C-alpha angles and dihedrals in degrees: 000000000000091000091052092048092048092048091051093047090049091052090051090051092051093047093050093048094048096044095045097043119112132205126036118008115241108221097204116106122229118220114230100172138023121200119215117244111275096020109153126221094268093050091048090048094053092045091054095046099080091041092052093045091051091051092050091047090054104042104014135250118326127260091228133016122207151114146227128219093274104035150327124325104192122161137201104192138192127170088263106038147015124217107204128197105198141143147137138240091299104046150349124232144181123227135170125215140181103263100227094046092045092052093049094048093047093050089050091052090054092046092052098042098079093188108331098137093179092063098047116119087231134000093193129026130180123200111197093166093260121177120288134039118308114217115278093205110060135155107262099180132086132230117221123202114250095223144006097268090051090050092052090051093050094051091045092052091049093052092045090051091051092052092051101038115021104068090054094051100036107023115197097015132116123221132198152115143234116244121207128189120217089217091053100028120191097020109128121231113174121199113190149162117211113177092191093059094083114211091007101060099131113053146160128191134181129198104232095191119157094030124108107236097225121166089254093053093046090050090054091049091050090049090055090054105266113141111187139025120201131203091265092059095255115145112206141184121187126180134186120257087228089071105090089206095052097096091051094045093050090046092049093048093048094051094040090055091052090051092047087055091058103266108154100194140002092260088071091065126083129197115206139152084055106179147158108208089321087283122119134339116307121198121194100196093162100045092106092221132093110272129200113250102013089212123343138072111342120214 
């Protein structure tokens, strides 16, 4: 306990010193947490939680929440500088950057990735109008997976990132999106992560309206991986975040259902109603599927 408290206090000290410093920006990053070998995403999440809370207690809430494939991507921004909390599966670190240069470099990374989701500076970003100045130069495009396997991987990485990162940054909130299929337009499929729904945190559901629920049809749905059917004709599958395979299984089921309903490639899908607790603007830059809008006001 003392070690955890000391580590968190030390991280708060570093964040305050970096964020309050004046003059030239030092580009070197400062480690604030090291994960032991073999630590899973839940262990990494809980190790980061006191460190993150100590930083917020010291310098205030971030300007932008978010995460990359490997770890958090949280920013405290002014017009002159960006303090970044980032990391991967081995460590977390703080670094400070000149704002204009940081924005240009980040945009260039997005522009060159095409579509290397694992190298993106962030695959999800949440703007809850925190203090400071959000970047004026942001990537407004979207990168679409080139095939079905790539799409499954992108969705899996997104869900795994939410499990590891989101409850620390937005405690108590759900996060998710609605997925439509151009070949079956208007049929709702909702992919979500709800930390408060214990044992059922990762979930996908599809409204199977207009289909007679014969024994044969239900057998096909069960074969594809759907578990329950409710009285409103919603098929659902929910898995615990403690299952290391849950992000992959939900991703596979979501994409397999789109394919079963005649989608021929990922570009025919569309994610919309993208939301994080109905609070702020959520951008899923690494989802691997078309999003509406790519970046702008969500409805």
